[in-house]
């Protein structure tokens, strides 16, 4: 099973700031099959990035993903008030699919 | 756009079987999507339980494999989860979700509490 770690656990920022969130895998993720999700309180996770760097049509362009192998990054430029949430990475390169523990982006 | 809705009892007794269904609207089940169950608890975060693919192939997380059954009813547009011999550790919000490995549509989630 691939174990995912995320850092930092919490990020305290202000609207308009940029954010960089990291996701590390215990082994190479096949075909860089990594996704990023945003979860707001009381809601289901929402897909932001898939295949490490591809953005669904309904994901704002201030979200971008990068990385390969075991190290992946989600970048958020110009934080909007609605971006303060928890972010999870997920690998689906090899079952069992696994999720990271999350990074909370708090408003400073 | 796929719309998903979970349903099932919110309270299950220990050692009994948890049964949930996910109804799907707006899209046929035979699109090649994976249909998955994922749960979320404060202690264990997000856990992928398993996926059903093409109506004839299902794979499970080994952590659940001895207790779980998933199935699709293509004619009635729903898929189901059965998790047997539940304990308090199975208390969680259960989501159904679809996608090609990443999950681009999720149900709203249903809270299941295991308690006597």
Coordinates of C-alpha atoms in Angstrom, one line a residue:
Chain A
X1 CA 0.0 0.0 0.0
X2 CA 1.3 3.5 -0.9
X3 CA 1.3 5.8 2.1
X4 CA 0.9 9.5 1.4
X5 CA 2.1 12.2 3.7
X6 CA 1.2 15.9 3.4
X7 CA 2.9 19.0 4.6
X8 CA 2.5 21.3 6.3
X9 CA -0.4 20.1 8.4
X10 CA -1.7 23.6 8.7
X11 CA -1.0 26.7 6.7
X12 CA -2.1 30.2 8.0
X13 CA -2.4 32.7 5.2
X14 CA -4.3 35.8 4.1
X15 CA -6.6 36.3 1.1
X16 CA -4.5 37.2 -1.9
X17 CA -1.5 35.1 -0.7
X18 CA -0.1 32.1 -2.6
X19 CA 0.0 28.6 -1.1
X20 CA 2.2 25.6 -1.7
X21 CA 1.1 22.2 -0.4
X22 CA 3.2 19.1 -0.6
X23 CA 2.3 15.4 -0.9
X24 CA 4.9 12.7 -0.6
X25 CA 4.4 9.0 -1.5
X26 CA 6.1 6.1 0.2
X27 CA 6.9 4.7 -3.3
X28 CA 6.6 5.9 -6.9
X29 CA 3.1 6.5 -8.0
X30 CA 2.4 4.7 -11.3
X31 CA 1.8 7.1 -14.2
X32 CA 1.8 10.0 -11.7
X33 CA -1.9 9.2 -10.9
X34 CA -2.3 11.7 -8.2
X35 CA -5.3 13.8 -7.5
X36 CA -6.0 16.8 -5.2
X37 CA -9.3 17.6 -3.5
X38 CA -10.7 20.5 -1.6
X39 CA -13.1 19.9 1.3
X40 CA -15.1 22.6 3.0
X41 CA -16.8 21.9 6.3
X42 CA -19.9 19.7 6.0
X43 CA -19.3 19.0 2.3
X44 CA -17.9 16.2 0.2
X45 CA -14.4 16.5 -1.3
X46 CA -14.2 18.3 -4.6
X47 CA -11.7 17.3 -7.3
X48 CA -9.3 20.1 -8.2
X49 CA -6.5 18.3 -10.0
X50 CA -6.1 14.8 -11.5
X51 CA -3.2 13.0 -13.2
X52 CA -0.9 15.3 -11.1
X53 CA -1.3 18.4 -13.2
X54 CA -4.6 18.2 -15.1
X55 CA -7.4 20.5 -14.1
X56 CA -11.1 19.6 -14.5
X57 CA -13.1 22.2 -16.4
X58 CA -14.9 23.4 -13.3
X59 CA -11.6 23.9 -11.3
X60 CA -10.4 27.5 -11.1
X61 CA -7.1 28.2 -12.9
X62 CA -5.6 29.6 -9.7
X63 CA -5.1 25.9 -8.7
X64 CA -2.2 24.1 -10.3
X65 CA -0.5 20.7 -9.7
X66 CA 2.9 19.5 -10.4
X67 CA 5.3 16.7 -9.5
X68 CA 6.2 13.1 -10.4
X69 CA 7.4 9.9 -8.8
X70 CA 7.0 10.4 -5.1
X71 CA 6.8 14.2 -4.7
X72 CA 3.8 16.2 -5.7
X73 CA 2.7 19.8 -5.2
X74 CA -0.6 21.8 -5.2
X75 CA -0.1 25.5 -5.7
X76 CA -2.8 28.0 -5.1
X77 CA -2.3 31.5 -6.3
X78 CA -4.2 34.5 -5.0
X79 CA -6.2 32.8 -2.3
X80 CA -9.9 33.7 -2.3
X81 CA -12.0 33.5 0.9
X82 CA -13.6 30.3 -0.3
X83 CA -10.2 28.6 -0.7
X84 CA -9.8 28.3 3.1
X85 CA -10.5 24.6 3.5
X86 CA -8.7 21.3 3.9
X87 CA -6.8 19.8 0.9
X88 CA -6.2 16.1 0.4
X89 CA -4.0 14.3 -2.1
X90 CA -4.9 10.8 -3.4
X91 CA -3.0 8.3 -5.4
X92 CA -4.8 5.9 -7.8
X93 CA -1.8 4.5 -9.5
X94 CA -2.1 1.2 -7.7
X95 CA -4.8 -0.3 -5.5
X96 CA -5.6 0.2 -2.7
X97 CA -6.1 3.8 -3.6
X98 CA -5.0 5.9 -0.7
X99 CA -5.4 9.5 0.6
X100 CA -3.1 11.8 2.5
X101 CA -4.1 13.1 6.0
X102 CA -4.8 16.6 4.6
X103 CA -3.5 20.1 4.9
X104 CA -5.7 22.7 6.5
X105 CA -5.4 26.2 5.0
X106 CA -6.6 28.7 7.6
X107 CA -7.2 32.4 7.4
X108 CA -4.5 34.3 9.3
Chain B
X1 CA -23.0 15.9 -14.8
X2 CA -23.5 12.9 -12.5
X3 CA -25.7 13.3 -9.5
X4 CA -25.2 10.8 -6.6
X5 CA -27.2 10.2 -3.5
X6 CA -26.5 7.8 -0.7
X7 CA -29.2 6.3 1.4
X8 CA -29.4 3.8 4.2
X9 CA -29.8 3.5 8.0
X10 CA -27.9 6.0 10.1
X11 CA -27.6 3.6 13.0
X12 CA -26.3 0.0 12.9
X13 CA -25.8 -2.4 15.8
X14 CA -22.4 -3.9 16.4
X15 CA -21.8 -7.2 14.7
X16 CA -24.6 -6.5 12.2
X17 CA -24.3 -5.6 8.5
X18 CA -24.2 -2.0 7.2
X19 CA -26.1 -1.6 3.9
X20 CA -26.0 1.5 1.8
X21 CA -27.2 2.3 -1.7
X22 CA -26.1 5.1 -4.1
X23 CA -28.6 6.2 -6.6
X24 CA -27.3 7.7 -9.8
X25 CA -29.0 10.2 -12.1
X26 CA -28.1 11.9 -15.4
X27 CA -25.7 9.3 -16.7
X28 CA -25.8 5.6 -17.7
X29 CA -23.8 3.2 -15.5
X30 CA -22.1 1.7 -18.5
X31 CA -19.8 4.6 -19.3
X32 CA -16.5 3.0 -18.1
X33 CA -16.5 4.9 -14.8
X34 CA -15.4 3.4 -11.6
X35 CA -18.1 3.4 -9.0
X36 CA -16.6 3.7 -5.5
X37 CA -17.3 3.8 -1.9
X38 CA -15.1 6.0 0.3
X39 CA -15.6 6.7 4.0
X40 CA -14.3 9.4 6.3
X41 CA -13.8 9.3 10.0
X42 CA -12.0 11.6 12.4
X43 CA -9.6 8.9 13.4
X44 CA -8.7 7.5 9.9
X45 CA -9.4 10.3 7.5
X46 CA -10.5 9.3 4.0
X47 CA -10.5 5.6 3.2
X48 CA -11.2 4.0 -0.2
X49 CA -13.3 0.9 0.5
X50 CA -13.5 -0.4 -3.1
X51 CA -14.6 0.2 -6.7
X52 CA -16.9 -1.5 -9.1
X53 CA -16.0 -1.2 -12.7
X54 CA -17.8 -2.2 -15.9
X55 CA -20.5 -4.0 -13.8
X56 CA -18.4 -7.1 -13.8
X57 CA -15.2 -6.3 -12.0
X58 CA -14.9 -5.2 -8.4
X59 CA -11.8 -4.6 -6.3
X60 CA -11.6 -3.9 -2.7
X61 CA -9.2 -2.4 -0.2
X62 CA -7.6 -5.4 1.5
X63 CA -8.5 -3.8 4.8
X64 CA -12.1 -4.5 4.1
X65 CA -12.0 -7.4 1.7
X66 CA -13.1 -10.1 4.1
X67 CA -16.2 -8.1 5.1
X68 CA -17.3 -6.1 2.1
X69 CA -19.5 -6.7 -0.9
X70 CA -20.2 -4.1 -3.6
X71 CA -22.6 -4.5 -6.6
X72 CA -24.2 -2.5 -9.4
X73 CA -27.8 -2.7 -10.6
X74 CA -27.5 -1.3 -14.1
X75 CA -31.2 -1.4 -14.8
X76 CA -32.2 0.5 -11.7
X77 CA -29.3 2.9 -11.8
X78 CA -27.9 2.3 -8.4
X79 CA -24.9 0.6 -6.7
X80 CA -24.7 -0.8 -3.2
X81 CA -22.3 -1.4 -0.3
X82 CA -22.6 -4.1 2.3
X83 CA -20.1 -4.2 5.2
X84 CA -20.6 -7.0 7.6
X85 CA -19.6 -7.6 11.2
X86 CA -19.4 -3.9 11.9
X87 CA -17.8 -2.4 15.0
X88 CA -17.6 1.2 16.4
X89 CA -14.5 1.7 14.3
X90 CA -16.8 1.5 11.2
X91 CA -18.7 4.7 12.3
X92 CA -18.0 7.3 9.6
X93 CA -19.5 9.4 6.9
X94 CA -19.8 7.1 3.8
X95 CA -19.6 8.6 0.3
X96 CA -20.3 7.1 -3.0
X97 CA -18.2 8.6 -5.8
X98 CA -17.4 8.1 -9.5
X99 CA -14.5 8.7 -11.8
X100 CA -11.6 7.1 -13.6
X101 CA -9.6 6.5 -10.4
X102 CA -9.7 10.1 -9.3
X103 CA -13.3 10.9 -8.3
X104 CA -14.9 13.9 -10.0
X105 CA -18.4 13.4 -8.6
X106 CA -19.4 12.6 -5.0
X107 CA -22.6 12.1 -3.1
X108 CA -23.2 14.4 -0.2
X109 CA -22.3 11.6 2.2
X110 CA -24.3 9.7 4.8
X111 CA -23.3 9.4 8.5
X112 CA -23.4 5.9 9.9
X113 CA -23.0 5.3 13.6
X114 CA -22.3 1.8 14.9
X115 CA -23.8 1.6 18.4
X116 CA -26.0 -0.6 20.5

